[in-house]
PDB file of C-alpha atoms in Angstrom:
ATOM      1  CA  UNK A   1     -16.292   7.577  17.266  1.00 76.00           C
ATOM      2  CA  UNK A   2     -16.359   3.841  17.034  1.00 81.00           C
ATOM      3  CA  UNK A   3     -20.160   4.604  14.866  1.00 83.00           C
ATOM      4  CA  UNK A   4     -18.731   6.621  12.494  1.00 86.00           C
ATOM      5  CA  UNK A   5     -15.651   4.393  11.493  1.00 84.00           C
ATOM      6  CA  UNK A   6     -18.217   1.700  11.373  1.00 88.00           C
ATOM      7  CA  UNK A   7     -20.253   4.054   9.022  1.00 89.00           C
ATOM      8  CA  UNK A   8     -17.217   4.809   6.836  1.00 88.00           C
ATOM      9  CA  UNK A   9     -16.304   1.009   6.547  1.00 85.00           C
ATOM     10  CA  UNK A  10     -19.734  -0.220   5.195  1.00 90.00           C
ATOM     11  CA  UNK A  11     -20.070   2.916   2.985  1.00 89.00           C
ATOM     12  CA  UNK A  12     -16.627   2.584   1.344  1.00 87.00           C
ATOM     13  CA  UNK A  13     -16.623  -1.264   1.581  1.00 89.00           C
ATOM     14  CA  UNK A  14     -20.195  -1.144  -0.475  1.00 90.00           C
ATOM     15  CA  UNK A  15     -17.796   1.476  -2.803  1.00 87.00           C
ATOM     16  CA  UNK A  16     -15.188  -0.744  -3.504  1.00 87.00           C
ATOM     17  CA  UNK A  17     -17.489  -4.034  -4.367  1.00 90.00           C
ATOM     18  CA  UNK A  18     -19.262  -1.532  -6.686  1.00 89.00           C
ATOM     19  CA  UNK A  19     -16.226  -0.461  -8.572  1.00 87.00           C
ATOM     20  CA  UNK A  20     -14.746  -4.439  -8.894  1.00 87.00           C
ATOM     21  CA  UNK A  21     -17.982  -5.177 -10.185  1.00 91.00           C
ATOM     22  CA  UNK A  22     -19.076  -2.779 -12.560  1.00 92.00           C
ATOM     23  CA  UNK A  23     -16.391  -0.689 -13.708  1.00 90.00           C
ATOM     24  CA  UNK A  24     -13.801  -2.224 -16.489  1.00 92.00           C
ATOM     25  CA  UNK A  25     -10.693  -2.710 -15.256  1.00 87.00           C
ATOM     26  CA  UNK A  26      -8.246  -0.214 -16.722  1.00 86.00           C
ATOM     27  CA  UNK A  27     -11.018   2.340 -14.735  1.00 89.00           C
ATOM     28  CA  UNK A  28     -10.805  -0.002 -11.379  1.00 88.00           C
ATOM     29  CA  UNK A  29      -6.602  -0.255 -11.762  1.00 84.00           C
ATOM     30  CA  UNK A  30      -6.825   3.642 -12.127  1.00 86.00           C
ATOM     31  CA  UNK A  31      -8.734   3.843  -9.071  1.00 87.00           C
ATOM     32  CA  UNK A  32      -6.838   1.830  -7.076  1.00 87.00           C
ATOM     33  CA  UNK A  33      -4.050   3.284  -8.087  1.00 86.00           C
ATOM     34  CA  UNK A  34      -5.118   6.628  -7.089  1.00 88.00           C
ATOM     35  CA  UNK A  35      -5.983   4.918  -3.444  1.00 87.00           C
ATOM     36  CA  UNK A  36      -2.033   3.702  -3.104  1.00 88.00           C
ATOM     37  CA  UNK A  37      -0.502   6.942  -4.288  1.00 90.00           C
ATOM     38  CA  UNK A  38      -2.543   8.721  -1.368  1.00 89.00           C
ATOM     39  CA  UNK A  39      -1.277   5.559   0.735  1.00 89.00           C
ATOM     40  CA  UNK A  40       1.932   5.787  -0.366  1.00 92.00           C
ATOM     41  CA  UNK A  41       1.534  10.003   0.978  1.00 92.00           C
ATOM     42  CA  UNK A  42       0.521   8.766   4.239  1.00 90.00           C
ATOM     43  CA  UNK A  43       3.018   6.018   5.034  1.00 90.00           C
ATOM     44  CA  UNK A  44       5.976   8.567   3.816  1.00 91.00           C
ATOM     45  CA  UNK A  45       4.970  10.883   6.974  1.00 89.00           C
ATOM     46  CA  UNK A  46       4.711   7.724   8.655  1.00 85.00           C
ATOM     47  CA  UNK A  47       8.041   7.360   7.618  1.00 87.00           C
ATOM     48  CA  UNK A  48       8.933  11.023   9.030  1.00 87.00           C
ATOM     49  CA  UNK A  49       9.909  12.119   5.609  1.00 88.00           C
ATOM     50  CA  UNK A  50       8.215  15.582   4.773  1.00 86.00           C
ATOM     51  CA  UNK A  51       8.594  18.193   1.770  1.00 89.00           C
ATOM     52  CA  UNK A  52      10.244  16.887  -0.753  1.00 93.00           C
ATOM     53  CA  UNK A  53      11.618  13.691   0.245  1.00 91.00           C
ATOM     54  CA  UNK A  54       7.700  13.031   0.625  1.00 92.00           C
ATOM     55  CA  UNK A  55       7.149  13.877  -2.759  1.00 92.00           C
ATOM     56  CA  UNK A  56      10.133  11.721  -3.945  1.00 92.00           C
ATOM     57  CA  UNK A  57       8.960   9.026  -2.094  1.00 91.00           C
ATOM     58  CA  UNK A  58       4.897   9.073  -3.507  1.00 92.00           C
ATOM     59  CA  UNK A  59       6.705   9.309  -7.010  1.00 92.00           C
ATOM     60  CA  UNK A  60       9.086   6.293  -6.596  1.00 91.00           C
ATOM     61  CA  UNK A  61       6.176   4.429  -5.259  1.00 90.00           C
ATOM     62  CA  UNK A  62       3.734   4.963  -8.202  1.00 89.00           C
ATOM     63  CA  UNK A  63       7.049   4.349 -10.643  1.00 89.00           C
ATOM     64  CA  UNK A  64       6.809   0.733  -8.630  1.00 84.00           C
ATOM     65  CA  UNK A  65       3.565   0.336  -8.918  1.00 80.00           C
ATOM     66  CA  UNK A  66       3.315   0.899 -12.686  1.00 81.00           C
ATOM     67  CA  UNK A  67       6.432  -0.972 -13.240  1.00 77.00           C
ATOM     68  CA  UNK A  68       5.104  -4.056 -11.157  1.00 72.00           C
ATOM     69  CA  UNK A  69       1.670  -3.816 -12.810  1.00 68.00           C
ATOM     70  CA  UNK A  70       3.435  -4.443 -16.358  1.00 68.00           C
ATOM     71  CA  UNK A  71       5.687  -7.163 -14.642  1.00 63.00           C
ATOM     72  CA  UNK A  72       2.871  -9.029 -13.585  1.00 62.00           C
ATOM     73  CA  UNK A  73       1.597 -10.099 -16.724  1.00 62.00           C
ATOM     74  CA  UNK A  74       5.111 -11.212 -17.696  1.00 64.00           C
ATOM     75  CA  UNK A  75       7.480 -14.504 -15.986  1.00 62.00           C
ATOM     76  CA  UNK A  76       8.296 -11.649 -13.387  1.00 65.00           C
ATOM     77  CA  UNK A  77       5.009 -12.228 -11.361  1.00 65.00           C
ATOM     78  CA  UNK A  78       5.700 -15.740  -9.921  1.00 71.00           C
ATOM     79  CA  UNK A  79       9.353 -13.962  -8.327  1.00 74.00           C
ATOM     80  CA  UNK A  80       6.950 -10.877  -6.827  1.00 72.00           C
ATOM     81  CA  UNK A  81       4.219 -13.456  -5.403  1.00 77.00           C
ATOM     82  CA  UNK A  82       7.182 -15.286  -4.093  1.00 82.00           C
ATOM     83  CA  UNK A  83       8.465 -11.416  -2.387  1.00 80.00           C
ATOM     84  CA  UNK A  84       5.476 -10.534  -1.015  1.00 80.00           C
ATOM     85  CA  UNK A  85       5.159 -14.003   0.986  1.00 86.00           C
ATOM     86  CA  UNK A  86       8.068 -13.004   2.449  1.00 87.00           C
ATOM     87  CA  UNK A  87       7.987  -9.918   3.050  1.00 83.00           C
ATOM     88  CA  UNK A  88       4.010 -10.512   5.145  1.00 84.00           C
ATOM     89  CA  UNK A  89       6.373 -13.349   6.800  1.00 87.00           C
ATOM     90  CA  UNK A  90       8.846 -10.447   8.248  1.00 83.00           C
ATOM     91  CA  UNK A  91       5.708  -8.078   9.005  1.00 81.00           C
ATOM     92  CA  UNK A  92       4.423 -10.996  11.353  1.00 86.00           C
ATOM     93  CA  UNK A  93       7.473 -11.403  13.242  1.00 84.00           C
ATOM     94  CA  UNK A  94       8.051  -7.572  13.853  1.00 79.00           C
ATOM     95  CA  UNK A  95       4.129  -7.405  14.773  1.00 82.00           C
ATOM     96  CA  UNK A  96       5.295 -10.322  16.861  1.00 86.00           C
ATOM     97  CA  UNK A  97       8.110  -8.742  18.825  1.00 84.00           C
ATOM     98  CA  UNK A  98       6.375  -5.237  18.898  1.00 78.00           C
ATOM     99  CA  UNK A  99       7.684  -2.808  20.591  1.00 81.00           C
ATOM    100  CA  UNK A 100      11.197  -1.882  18.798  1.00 75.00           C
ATOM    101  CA  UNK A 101      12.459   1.065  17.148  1.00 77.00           C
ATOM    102  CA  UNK A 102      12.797   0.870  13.692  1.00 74.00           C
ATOM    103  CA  UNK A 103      14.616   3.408  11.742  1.00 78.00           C
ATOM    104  CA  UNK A 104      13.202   5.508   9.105  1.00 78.00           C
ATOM    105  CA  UNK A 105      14.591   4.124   6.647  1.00 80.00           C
ATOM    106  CA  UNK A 106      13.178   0.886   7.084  1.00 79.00           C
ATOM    107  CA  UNK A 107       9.811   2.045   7.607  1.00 80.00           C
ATOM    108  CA  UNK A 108      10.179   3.788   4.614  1.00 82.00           C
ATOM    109  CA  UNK A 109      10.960   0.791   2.450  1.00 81.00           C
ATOM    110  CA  UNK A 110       8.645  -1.345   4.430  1.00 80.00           C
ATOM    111  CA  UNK A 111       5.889   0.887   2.818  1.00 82.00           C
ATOM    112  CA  UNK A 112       6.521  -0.327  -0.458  1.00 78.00           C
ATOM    113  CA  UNK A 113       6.143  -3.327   0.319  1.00 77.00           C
ATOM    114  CA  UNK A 114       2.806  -3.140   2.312  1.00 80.00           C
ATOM    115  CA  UNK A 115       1.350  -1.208   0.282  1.00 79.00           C
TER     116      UNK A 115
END
């Protein structure tokens, strides 16, 4: 087991240097953003959300993303460098006082934010 997900790290790690370094980057933004919408899927049954809710929750995400990808070419970037220091600031102290039960909710939104 431990072989395999060894495997599948080199192989997609040697996948992702590829695309940063020979694909433009509209192509490489696409791709990523592909990667985070099927993150986004993942952390929503994380979440517990399923059906719908699931599928509002990949679309709101991908709405984010596109809206923040816009935003950071603008003055907005400096305020969402200065939100995502905080918010991998929270993440350490809840890693930190692991284990507690954190609603859905939260988990939800903290998805956005990780991902």
């Amino acid at each position: 087991m431990l072989g395999t997900r060894i495997l599948t790290g080199a192989v997609l790690g040697v996948a992702i240097v590829a695309t940063l370094l020979f694909l433009p980057t509209a192509v490489v933004a696409g791709i990523f953003g592909v990667l985070w919408s099927i993150g986004a899927w993942e952390w929503a049954g994380f979440a517990r959300l399923s059906g719908r809710a699931r599928l509002v929750y990949v679309g709101a995400f991908v709405a984010c993303l596109l809206g923040s990808w816009t935003a950071l070419e603008s003055v907005v970037g400096p305020g969402l460098y200065a939100v995502t220091i905080l918010w991998w600031c929270a993440a350490l102290v809840a890693v930190l006082t692991f284990p507690r039960r954190l609603g859905a909710g939260l988990v939800a939104a903290a998805g956005f934010l990780a991902l």
